[in-house]
Amino acid sequence: MVHEPAVPFLEIEAVRAKEFVPAAKEALTALLAEQGHQKVVQPVFNWAGRNSLFPLHWGLACCAIEFAAAFGARWDAERFGVVPRSSPRQCDLMIVNGTVTWKVAHKLVTLYEQMPEPKWVIAMGNCATGGGPFRTAYSVVPGVDKLVPVDVYIAGCPPRPEAMLDGILVLEKLIRERKE
Ligand code: SF4
């Protein structure tokens, strides 16, 4: 036997559309008028952004193994809302996880440019930070900051998954304090 709900669903929806939505709109409009758009909307935007970072799903060199491990069951980076996506158009975070060669540099910049704003970059490991053990090689970019702006640097060769998670938490703190 199917039990009818005490208040039919459509009725609840009608009350919501009639009373709750206009009241909420009115309250928000008043709040915006009183405090200004930046003060009200920006913290909400920052909160949503820092709790749902979507890093680009890619790998450059050995640091990428640690990057991959961070999303496994043991470290479970997704509990921080960090979910790798395979299209740069759906990403707001580029974790540069390995040696950057001049050969791959233009591809890296293209991927970065395809990511929508606001976007962030983490240089993971010594190679991405400054070329690492290959710094003097003719083929290696001595730091990914020569190509794209870097927000957080993570030291190590390779940094462990915990270090990558720590870098993400540092980035979240930066986003929390972001003004625009
Ligand atoms: S920092 Fe070390 S582990 Fe990471 S890509 Fe460079 S050589 Fe490999």
Short mmCIF file of N, CA and C and ligand atoms in Angstrom, two decimals:
data_model
loop_
_atom_site.label_atom_id
_atom_site.label_comp_id
_atom_site.label_asym_id
_atom_site.label_seq_id
_atom_site.Cartn_x
_atom_site.Cartn_y
_atom_site.Cartn_z
N MET A 1 0.84 -1.19 0.00
CA MET A 1 0.00 0.00 0.00
C MET A 1 0.89 1.26 0.00
N VAL A 2 0.54 2.20 -0.86
CA VAL A 2 1.36 3.43 -0.95
C VAL A 2 0.78 4.50 -0.04
N HIS A 3 1.63 5.04 0.86
CA HIS A 3 1.18 6.08 1.78
C HIS A 3 1.40 7.45 1.15
N GLU A 4 0.35 8.23 1.18
CA GLU A 4 0.48 9.61 0.67
C GLU A 4 1.20 10.45 1.72
N PRO A 5 2.12 11.34 1.36
CA PRO A 5 2.74 12.21 2.38
C PRO A 5 1.70 13.15 2.99
N ALA A 6 1.94 13.51 4.26
CA ALA A 6 0.97 14.36 4.98
C ALA A 6 0.70 15.64 4.18
N VAL A 7 1.78 16.27 3.69
CA VAL A 7 1.62 17.45 2.84
C VAL A 7 2.14 17.06 1.45
N PRO A 8 1.29 17.08 0.44
CA PRO A 8 1.78 16.65 -0.90
C PRO A 8 2.97 17.47 -1.35
N PHE A 9 3.85 16.79 -2.08
CA PHE A 9 5.10 17.41 -2.52
C PHE A 9 4.85 18.70 -3.31
N LEU A 10 3.86 18.64 -4.22
CA LEU A 10 3.60 19.82 -5.07
C LEU A 10 3.17 21.02 -4.23
N GLU A 11 2.46 20.70 -3.14
CA GLU A 11 2.02 21.79 -2.26
C GLU A 11 3.22 22.46 -1.57
N ILE A 12 4.15 21.62 -1.14
CA ILE A 12 5.37 22.15 -0.50
C ILE A 12 6.11 23.04 -1.48
N GLU A 13 6.21 22.55 -2.74
CA GLU A 13 6.91 23.33 -3.77
C GLU A 13 6.21 24.67 -4.01
N ALA A 14 4.88 24.63 -3.99
CA ALA A 14 4.12 25.87 -4.24
C ALA A 14 4.38 26.89 -3.13
N VAL A 15 4.39 26.41 -1.89
CA VAL A 15 4.65 27.31 -0.75
C VAL A 15 6.06 27.87 -0.86
N ARG A 16 7.00 27.00 -1.23
CA ARG A 16 8.40 27.42 -1.35
C ARG A 16 8.53 28.52 -2.40
N ALA A 17 7.89 28.29 -3.57
CA ALA A 17 7.98 29.27 -4.66
C ALA A 17 7.30 30.58 -4.30
N LYS A 18 6.20 30.47 -3.55
CA LYS A 18 5.40 31.66 -3.25
C LYS A 18 5.97 32.48 -2.11
N GLU A 19 6.43 31.76 -1.07
CA GLU A 19 6.82 32.49 0.14
C GLU A 19 8.32 32.50 0.40
N PHE A 20 8.92 31.32 0.36
CA PHE A 20 10.31 31.25 0.77
C PHE A 20 11.25 31.94 -0.21
N VAL A 21 11.10 31.66 -1.51
CA VAL A 21 12.04 32.21 -2.50
C VAL A 21 11.99 33.74 -2.54
N PRO A 22 10.80 34.38 -2.62
CA PRO A 22 10.80 35.85 -2.61
C PRO A 22 11.38 36.43 -1.32
N ALA A 23 11.09 35.77 -0.18
CA ALA A 23 11.62 36.28 1.10
C ALA A 23 13.15 36.19 1.11
N ALA A 24 13.68 35.08 0.61
CA ALA A 24 15.14 34.90 0.57
C ALA A 24 15.76 35.94 -0.36
N LYS A 25 15.12 36.17 -1.51
CA LYS A 25 15.63 37.15 -2.48
C LYS A 25 15.67 38.54 -1.86
N GLU A 26 14.60 38.85 -1.15
CA GLU A 26 14.50 40.18 -0.53
C GLU A 26 15.60 40.36 0.52
N ALA A 27 15.80 39.33 1.34
CA ALA A 27 16.81 39.41 2.40
C ALA A 27 18.21 39.57 1.79
N LEU A 28 18.47 38.81 0.73
CA LEU A 28 19.80 38.88 0.09
C LEU A 28 20.01 40.25 -0.56
N THR A 29 18.98 40.77 -1.21
CA THR A 29 19.10 42.09 -1.85
C THR A 29 19.41 43.16 -0.80
N ALA A 30 18.71 43.06 0.36
CA ALA A 30 18.93 44.04 1.42
C ALA A 30 20.35 43.95 1.96
N LEU A 31 20.81 42.70 2.13
CA LEU A 31 22.17 42.47 2.65
C LEU A 31 23.22 43.03 1.68
N LEU A 32 23.00 42.80 0.39
CA LEU A 32 23.94 43.29 -0.62
C LEU A 32 23.96 44.82 -0.64
N ALA A 33 22.78 45.40 -0.54
CA ALA A 33 22.68 46.86 -0.58
C ALA A 33 23.39 47.46 0.63
N GLU A 34 23.25 46.77 1.77
CA GLU A 34 23.81 47.29 3.01
C GLU A 34 25.33 47.11 3.08
N GLN A 35 25.79 45.93 2.71
CA GLN A 35 27.21 45.61 2.93
C GLN A 35 28.08 45.67 1.68
N GLY A 36 27.48 45.69 0.52
CA GLY A 36 28.29 45.71 -0.70
C GLY A 36 28.52 44.30 -1.21
N HIS A 37 28.58 44.19 -2.51
CA HIS A 37 28.71 42.91 -3.20
C HIS A 37 29.97 42.15 -2.76
N GLN A 38 31.10 42.86 -2.72
CA GLN A 38 32.37 42.21 -2.41
C GLN A 38 32.36 41.54 -1.04
N LYS A 39 31.77 42.26 -0.06
CA LYS A 39 31.80 41.76 1.32
C LYS A 39 30.95 40.51 1.51
N VAL A 40 29.86 40.42 0.77
CA VAL A 40 28.93 39.30 0.97
C VAL A 40 29.25 38.14 0.03
N VAL A 41 29.42 38.44 -1.24
CA VAL A 41 29.54 37.36 -2.23
C VAL A 41 30.94 36.74 -2.23
N GLN A 42 31.98 37.58 -2.09
CA GLN A 42 33.34 37.07 -2.21
C GLN A 42 33.67 35.96 -1.21
N PRO A 43 33.31 36.12 0.10
CA PRO A 43 33.62 35.03 1.03
C PRO A 43 32.90 33.73 0.67
N VAL A 44 31.67 33.83 0.17
CA VAL A 44 30.93 32.62 -0.22
C VAL A 44 31.63 31.97 -1.42
N PHE A 45 32.03 32.81 -2.37
CA PHE A 45 32.72 32.33 -3.57
C PHE A 45 34.05 31.66 -3.17
N ASN A 46 34.78 32.29 -2.27
CA ASN A 46 36.06 31.73 -1.81
C ASN A 46 35.86 30.40 -1.08
N TRP A 47 34.82 30.37 -0.25
CA TRP A 47 34.51 29.14 0.50
C TRP A 47 34.22 27.99 -0.46
N ALA A 48 33.38 28.27 -1.47
CA ALA A 48 33.03 27.22 -2.43
C ALA A 48 34.26 26.80 -3.24
N GLY A 49 35.07 27.79 -3.66
CA GLY A 49 36.24 27.49 -4.49
C GLY A 49 37.27 26.66 -3.75
N ARG A 50 37.55 27.02 -2.51
CA ARG A 50 38.64 26.33 -1.81
C ARG A 50 38.24 24.93 -1.37
N ASN A 51 36.94 24.67 -1.28
CA ASN A 51 36.50 23.33 -0.89
C ASN A 51 36.15 22.43 -2.07
N SER A 52 36.41 22.90 -3.27
CA SER A 52 36.13 22.06 -4.44
C SER A 52 37.18 22.33 -5.51
N LEU A 53 38.44 22.15 -5.14
CA LEU A 53 39.52 22.36 -6.11
C LEU A 53 39.56 21.19 -7.09
N PHE A 54 39.65 21.52 -8.37
CA PHE A 54 39.71 20.48 -9.41
C PHE A 54 41.08 20.55 -10.11
N PRO A 55 42.05 19.74 -9.67
CA PRO A 55 43.35 19.77 -10.34
C PRO A 55 43.32 19.04 -11.68
N LEU A 56 44.19 19.49 -12.57
CA LEU A 56 44.32 18.83 -13.87
C LEU A 56 44.89 17.42 -13.66
N HIS A 57 44.27 16.46 -14.32
CA HIS A 57 44.67 15.05 -14.18
C HIS A 57 45.77 14.75 -15.19
N TRP A 58 47.00 14.93 -14.78
CA TRP A 58 48.11 14.68 -15.68
C TRP A 58 49.36 14.35 -14.88
N GLY A 59 50.43 13.97 -15.58
CA GLY A 59 51.67 13.65 -14.89
C GLY A 59 52.85 13.95 -15.79
N LEU A 60 53.90 14.55 -15.19
CA LEU A 60 55.07 14.94 -15.99
C LEU A 60 56.26 14.01 -15.77
N ALA A 61 56.50 13.61 -14.52
CA ALA A 61 57.66 12.75 -14.25
C ALA A 61 57.43 12.01 -12.93
N CYS A 62 58.52 11.67 -12.22
CA CYS A 62 58.38 10.80 -11.04
C CYS A 62 57.47 11.37 -9.97
N CYS A 63 57.43 12.71 -9.81
CA CYS A 63 56.54 13.31 -8.80
C CYS A 63 55.08 12.94 -9.06
N ALA A 64 54.75 12.63 -10.31
CA ALA A 64 53.37 12.28 -10.66
C ALA A 64 52.93 10.99 -9.95
N ILE A 65 53.91 10.12 -9.62
CA ILE A 65 53.56 8.88 -8.91
C ILE A 65 53.04 9.24 -7.51
N GLU A 66 53.70 10.23 -6.87
CA GLU A 66 53.26 10.67 -5.54
C GLU A 66 51.90 11.37 -5.65
N PHE A 67 51.73 12.15 -6.73
CA PHE A 67 50.46 12.82 -7.01
C PHE A 67 49.34 11.76 -7.09
N ALA A 68 49.61 10.68 -7.85
CA ALA A 68 48.60 9.62 -8.02
C ALA A 68 48.32 8.94 -6.68
N ALA A 69 49.40 8.68 -5.91
CA ALA A 69 49.22 7.99 -4.63
C ALA A 69 48.36 8.81 -3.67
N ALA A 70 48.48 10.14 -3.77
CA ALA A 70 47.71 11.02 -2.86
C ALA A 70 46.20 10.85 -3.04
N PHE A 71 45.80 10.34 -4.21
CA PHE A 71 44.36 10.16 -4.45
C PHE A 71 43.91 8.71 -4.19
N GLY A 72 44.86 7.88 -3.74
CA GLY A 72 44.51 6.50 -3.41
C GLY A 72 43.86 6.42 -2.03
N ALA A 73 43.54 5.17 -1.63
CA ALA A 73 42.78 4.96 -0.38
C ALA A 73 43.55 5.44 0.86
N ARG A 74 44.88 5.34 0.81
CA ARG A 74 45.65 5.64 2.03
C ARG A 74 45.62 7.13 2.39
N TRP A 75 45.77 8.01 1.38
CA TRP A 75 45.83 9.45 1.67
C TRP A 75 44.52 10.16 1.33
N ASP A 76 43.80 9.63 0.37
CA ASP A 76 42.43 10.04 0.04
C ASP A 76 42.26 11.57 -0.05
N ALA A 77 42.97 12.16 -1.02
CA ALA A 77 42.91 13.63 -1.18
C ALA A 77 41.50 14.13 -1.44
N GLU A 78 40.63 13.24 -1.93
CA GLU A 78 39.26 13.69 -2.26
C GLU A 78 38.47 14.10 -1.03
N ARG A 79 38.93 13.69 0.15
CA ARG A 79 38.19 14.12 1.36
C ARG A 79 38.30 15.62 1.56
N PHE A 80 39.28 16.26 0.89
CA PHE A 80 39.39 17.72 0.96
C PHE A 80 38.63 18.39 -0.19
N GLY A 81 37.88 17.61 -0.93
CA GLY A 81 37.13 18.16 -2.06
C GLY A 81 37.99 18.34 -3.30
N VAL A 82 39.17 17.71 -3.30
CA VAL A 82 40.10 17.84 -4.44
C VAL A 82 39.85 16.68 -5.39
N VAL A 83 39.33 16.98 -6.56
CA VAL A 83 38.95 15.92 -7.50
C VAL A 83 39.61 16.19 -8.86
N PRO A 84 40.56 15.35 -9.29
CA PRO A 84 41.21 15.59 -10.58
C PRO A 84 40.23 15.46 -11.74
N ARG A 85 40.37 16.37 -12.70
CA ARG A 85 39.53 16.31 -13.92
C ARG A 85 40.45 16.23 -15.12
N SER A 86 39.98 15.59 -16.17
CA SER A 86 40.86 15.37 -17.32
C SER A 86 40.83 16.47 -18.35
N SER A 87 39.85 17.37 -18.26
CA SER A 87 39.84 18.49 -19.21
C SER A 87 40.26 19.77 -18.50
N PRO A 88 41.21 20.52 -19.08
CA PRO A 88 41.64 21.77 -18.43
C PRO A 88 40.48 22.76 -18.29
N ARG A 89 39.47 22.61 -19.15
CA ARG A 89 38.34 23.55 -19.10
C ARG A 89 37.48 23.34 -17.86
N GLN A 90 37.69 22.21 -17.16
CA GLN A 90 36.93 21.95 -15.93
C GLN A 90 37.83 22.07 -14.70
N CYS A 91 39.04 22.59 -14.88
CA CYS A 91 40.01 22.61 -13.77
C CYS A 91 40.28 24.03 -13.30
N ASP A 92 40.59 24.17 -12.01
CA ASP A 92 41.03 25.47 -11.52
C ASP A 92 42.40 25.36 -10.84
N LEU A 93 43.01 24.19 -10.91
CA LEU A 93 44.31 24.00 -10.26
C LEU A 93 45.23 23.16 -11.16
N MET A 94 46.44 23.67 -11.38
CA MET A 94 47.44 22.89 -12.11
C MET A 94 48.54 22.52 -11.12
N ILE A 95 48.69 21.23 -10.85
CA ILE A 95 49.79 20.76 -10.00
C ILE A 95 50.89 20.27 -10.94
N VAL A 96 51.98 21.02 -11.01
CA VAL A 96 53.07 20.66 -11.92
C VAL A 96 53.92 19.62 -11.20
N ASN A 97 53.74 18.35 -11.61
CA ASN A 97 54.28 17.25 -10.80
C ASN A 97 55.46 16.55 -11.48
N GLY A 98 56.48 17.33 -11.86
CA GLY A 98 57.66 16.69 -12.43
C GLY A 98 58.53 17.65 -13.21
N THR A 99 59.51 17.08 -13.89
CA THR A 99 60.45 17.88 -14.68
C THR A 99 59.74 18.51 -15.87
N VAL A 100 59.93 19.81 -16.06
CA VAL A 100 59.34 20.49 -17.22
C VAL A 100 60.45 20.70 -18.24
N THR A 101 60.30 20.12 -19.41
CA THR A 101 61.30 20.33 -20.47
C THR A 101 60.81 21.46 -21.39
N TRP A 102 61.77 22.04 -22.12
CA TRP A 102 61.38 23.09 -23.07
C TRP A 102 60.47 22.52 -24.15
N LYS A 103 60.62 21.21 -24.41
CA LYS A 103 59.81 20.57 -25.45
C LYS A 103 58.33 20.55 -25.04
N VAL A 104 58.09 20.40 -23.73
CA VAL A 104 56.69 20.30 -23.28
C VAL A 104 56.14 21.67 -22.82
N ALA A 105 57.04 22.67 -22.78
CA ALA A 105 56.67 23.97 -22.20
C ALA A 105 55.44 24.60 -22.88
N HIS A 106 55.41 24.61 -24.21
CA HIS A 106 54.30 25.29 -24.86
C HIS A 106 52.98 24.55 -24.64
N LYS A 107 53.07 23.21 -24.47
CA LYS A 107 51.85 22.43 -24.19
C LYS A 107 51.33 22.77 -22.79
N LEU A 108 52.28 22.92 -21.86
CA LEU A 108 51.91 23.27 -20.48
C LEU A 108 51.21 24.64 -20.46
N VAL A 109 51.77 25.59 -21.20
CA VAL A 109 51.18 26.94 -21.22
C VAL A 109 49.79 26.90 -21.89
N THR A 110 49.65 26.09 -22.94
CA THR A 110 48.34 25.97 -23.60
C THR A 110 47.30 25.42 -22.62
N LEU A 111 47.68 24.37 -21.88
CA LEU A 111 46.75 23.78 -20.91
C LEU A 111 46.37 24.81 -19.85
N TYR A 112 47.37 25.57 -19.39
CA TYR A 112 47.10 26.60 -18.38
C TYR A 112 46.12 27.64 -18.92
N GLU A 113 46.34 28.05 -20.16
CA GLU A 113 45.47 29.08 -20.75
C GLU A 113 44.06 28.56 -20.99
N GLN A 114 43.90 27.26 -21.13
CA GLN A 114 42.56 26.69 -21.34
C GLN A 114 41.77 26.60 -20.03
N MET A 115 42.44 26.74 -18.90
CA MET A 115 41.73 26.67 -17.62
C MET A 115 41.02 28.00 -17.35
N PRO A 116 39.77 27.94 -16.88
CA PRO A 116 39.05 29.19 -16.61
C PRO A 116 39.56 29.88 -15.34
N GLU A 117 39.36 31.18 -15.28
CA GLU A 117 39.71 31.96 -14.08
C GLU A 117 38.60 31.77 -13.02
N PRO A 118 38.89 31.86 -11.74
CA PRO A 118 40.21 31.99 -11.14
C PRO A 118 40.93 30.63 -11.13
N LYS A 119 42.25 30.65 -11.29
CA LYS A 119 43.01 29.40 -11.35
C LYS A 119 44.32 29.55 -10.58
N TRP A 120 44.84 28.39 -10.16
CA TRP A 120 46.04 28.40 -9.33
C TRP A 120 47.03 27.34 -9.82
N VAL A 121 48.29 27.55 -9.41
CA VAL A 121 49.34 26.61 -9.81
C VAL A 121 50.15 26.21 -8.58
N ILE A 122 50.39 24.93 -8.43
CA ILE A 122 51.30 24.43 -7.39
C ILE A 122 52.50 23.80 -8.09
N ALA A 123 53.70 24.23 -7.72
CA ALA A 123 54.92 23.59 -8.23
C ALA A 123 55.28 22.49 -7.25
N MET A 124 55.08 21.24 -7.68
CA MET A 124 55.29 20.09 -6.79
C MET A 124 56.67 19.49 -7.02
N GLY A 125 57.54 19.60 -6.04
CA GLY A 125 58.86 18.98 -6.13
C GLY A 125 59.93 19.92 -6.65
N ASN A 126 61.17 19.48 -6.49
CA ASN A 126 62.32 20.33 -6.83
C ASN A 126 62.41 20.63 -8.33
N CYS A 127 62.02 19.67 -9.17
CA CYS A 127 62.10 19.90 -10.63
C CYS A 127 61.18 21.03 -11.04
N ALA A 128 59.92 20.97 -10.61
CA ALA A 128 58.96 22.02 -11.00
C ALA A 128 59.35 23.35 -10.37
N THR A 129 59.93 23.30 -9.17
CA THR A 129 60.29 24.53 -8.47
C THR A 129 61.49 25.23 -9.12
N GLY A 130 62.54 24.46 -9.45
CA GLY A 130 63.73 25.13 -9.97
C GLY A 130 64.56 24.27 -10.91
N GLY A 131 64.00 23.21 -11.44
CA GLY A 131 64.77 22.34 -12.33
C GLY A 131 65.32 21.10 -11.64
N GLY A 132 65.40 21.14 -10.30
CA GLY A 132 65.86 19.98 -9.52
C GLY A 132 67.23 19.50 -9.94
N PRO A 133 67.43 18.17 -9.96
CA PRO A 133 68.75 17.63 -10.31
C PRO A 133 69.13 17.88 -11.77
N PHE A 134 68.16 18.33 -12.59
CA PHE A 134 68.44 18.56 -14.02
C PHE A 134 68.54 20.05 -14.35
N ARG A 135 68.70 20.85 -13.33
CA ARG A 135 68.66 22.30 -13.50
C ARG A 135 69.58 22.83 -14.61
N THR A 136 70.76 22.23 -14.71
CA THR A 136 71.73 22.75 -15.69
C THR A 136 71.59 22.10 -17.07
N ALA A 137 70.65 21.18 -17.21
CA ALA A 137 70.49 20.52 -18.52
C ALA A 137 69.91 21.51 -19.54
N TYR A 138 70.40 21.43 -20.78
CA TYR A 138 69.94 22.36 -21.83
C TYR A 138 68.45 22.21 -22.10
N SER A 139 67.89 21.03 -21.79
CA SER A 139 66.51 20.73 -22.19
C SER A 139 65.48 21.03 -21.11
N VAL A 140 65.95 21.44 -19.91
CA VAL A 140 65.03 21.55 -18.78
C VAL A 140 64.75 23.01 -18.41
N VAL A 141 63.47 23.30 -18.18
CA VAL A 141 63.07 24.64 -17.74
C VAL A 141 63.47 24.78 -16.27
N PRO A 142 64.27 25.79 -15.91
CA PRO A 142 64.74 25.89 -14.51
C PRO A 142 63.67 26.51 -13.59
N GLY A 143 62.53 25.86 -13.53
CA GLY A 143 61.43 26.36 -12.67
C GLY A 143 60.23 26.72 -13.53
N VAL A 144 59.08 26.18 -13.15
CA VAL A 144 57.87 26.40 -13.97
C VAL A 144 57.36 27.85 -13.84
N ASP A 145 57.89 28.59 -12.86
CA ASP A 145 57.48 30.01 -12.74
C ASP A 145 58.00 30.84 -13.93
N LYS A 146 58.89 30.25 -14.75
CA LYS A 146 59.32 30.94 -15.98
C LYS A 146 58.21 30.91 -17.04
N LEU A 147 57.21 30.01 -16.82
CA LEU A 147 56.16 29.84 -17.82
C LEU A 147 54.80 30.32 -17.33
N VAL A 148 54.46 29.99 -16.09
CA VAL A 148 53.14 30.36 -15.53
C VAL A 148 53.33 30.85 -14.09
N PRO A 149 52.39 31.68 -13.58
CA PRO A 149 52.55 32.15 -12.20
C PRO A 149 52.29 31.03 -11.19
N VAL A 150 53.18 30.91 -10.22
CA VAL A 150 53.07 29.83 -9.23
C VAL A 150 52.57 30.40 -7.90
N ASP A 151 51.58 29.72 -7.29
CA ASP A 151 51.03 30.18 -6.00
C ASP A 151 51.68 29.48 -4.81
N VAL A 152 51.97 28.19 -4.95
CA VAL A 152 52.54 27.43 -3.83
C VAL A 152 53.66 26.54 -4.35
N TYR A 153 54.76 26.49 -3.58
CA TYR A 153 55.89 25.61 -3.91
C TYR A 153 55.95 24.48 -2.88
N ILE A 154 56.19 23.26 -3.34
CA ILE A 154 56.35 22.13 -2.42
C ILE A 154 57.75 21.57 -2.65
N ALA A 155 58.57 21.57 -1.59
CA ALA A 155 59.95 21.08 -1.71
C ALA A 155 59.98 19.56 -1.63
N GLY A 156 61.04 18.96 -2.18
CA GLY A 156 61.24 17.51 -2.06
C GLY A 156 61.53 16.87 -3.39
N CYS A 157 62.19 15.70 -3.32
CA CYS A 157 62.53 14.97 -4.54
C CYS A 157 62.40 13.48 -4.28
N PRO A 158 61.22 12.94 -4.38
CA PRO A 158 59.96 13.63 -4.59
C PRO A 158 59.32 14.01 -3.25
N PRO A 159 58.41 14.98 -3.25
CA PRO A 159 57.64 15.22 -2.02
C PRO A 159 56.68 14.06 -1.82
N ARG A 160 56.44 13.69 -0.58
CA ARG A 160 55.50 12.58 -0.32
C ARG A 160 54.06 13.08 -0.49
N PRO A 161 53.10 12.17 -0.58
CA PRO A 161 51.70 12.60 -0.71
C PRO A 161 51.26 13.55 0.41
N GLU A 162 51.79 13.33 1.63
CA GLU A 162 51.42 14.23 2.74
C GLU A 162 51.85 15.66 2.42
N ALA A 163 53.03 15.81 1.78
CA ALA A 163 53.53 17.15 1.44
C ALA A 163 52.61 17.79 0.40
N MET A 164 52.12 16.97 -0.54
CA MET A 164 51.21 17.53 -1.55
C MET A 164 49.90 18.00 -0.89
N LEU A 165 49.42 17.19 0.06
CA LEU A 165 48.19 17.59 0.78
C LEU A 165 48.44 18.88 1.57
N ASP A 166 49.63 18.98 2.16
CA ASP A 166 49.98 20.19 2.91
C ASP A 166 49.98 21.40 1.97
N GLY A 167 50.53 21.23 0.77
CA GLY A 167 50.54 22.32 -0.22
C GLY A 167 49.13 22.74 -0.59
N ILE A 168 48.23 21.77 -0.70
CA ILE A 168 46.84 22.09 -1.04
C ILE A 168 46.19 22.87 0.11
N LEU A 169 46.51 22.48 1.34
CA LEU A 169 45.94 23.22 2.49
C LEU A 169 46.47 24.65 2.54
N VAL A 170 47.75 24.84 2.17
CA VAL A 170 48.31 26.20 2.10
C VAL A 170 47.56 27.01 1.04
N LEU A 171 47.31 26.37 -0.11
CA LEU A 171 46.58 27.06 -1.19
C LEU A 171 45.17 27.43 -0.72
N GLU A 172 44.53 26.52 0.00
CA GLU A 172 43.17 26.80 0.51
C GLU A 172 43.19 28.02 1.41
N LYS A 173 44.25 28.14 2.20
CA LYS A 173 44.37 29.30 3.10
C LYS A 173 44.51 30.58 2.26
N LEU A 174 45.29 30.52 1.19
CA LEU A 174 45.46 31.69 0.31
C LEU A 174 44.12 32.07 -0.31
N ILE A 175 43.35 31.07 -0.73
CA ILE A 175 42.06 31.35 -1.37
C ILE A 175 41.10 31.96 -0.34
N ARG A 176 41.18 31.47 0.91
CA ARG A 176 40.29 32.00 1.96
C ARG A 176 40.53 33.50 2.15
N GLU A 177 41.80 33.92 2.02
CA GLU A 177 42.13 35.33 2.26
C GLU A 177 42.03 36.20 1.01
N ARG A 178 41.64 35.59 -0.09
CA ARG A 178 41.60 36.28 -1.38
C ARG A 178 40.52 37.36 -1.36
N LYS A 179 40.89 38.54 -1.91
CA LYS A 179 39.95 39.66 -1.88
C LYS A 179 39.09 39.73 -3.14
N GLU A 180 39.62 39.30 -4.29
CA GLU A 180 38.82 39.34 -5.51
C GLU A 180 39.27 38.28 -6.50
S1 SF4 B 1 61.73 16.39 -8.07
FE1 SF4 B 1 62.74 14.39 -8.03
S2 SF4 B 1 61.05 12.92 -7.96
FE2 SF4 B 1 60.17 14.89 -8.65
S3 SF4 B 1 60.26 14.81 -10.88
FE3 SF4 B 1 62.15 15.77 -10.19
S4 SF4 B 1 63.63 14.09 -10.06
FE4 SF4 B 1 61.59 13.18 -10.12
#
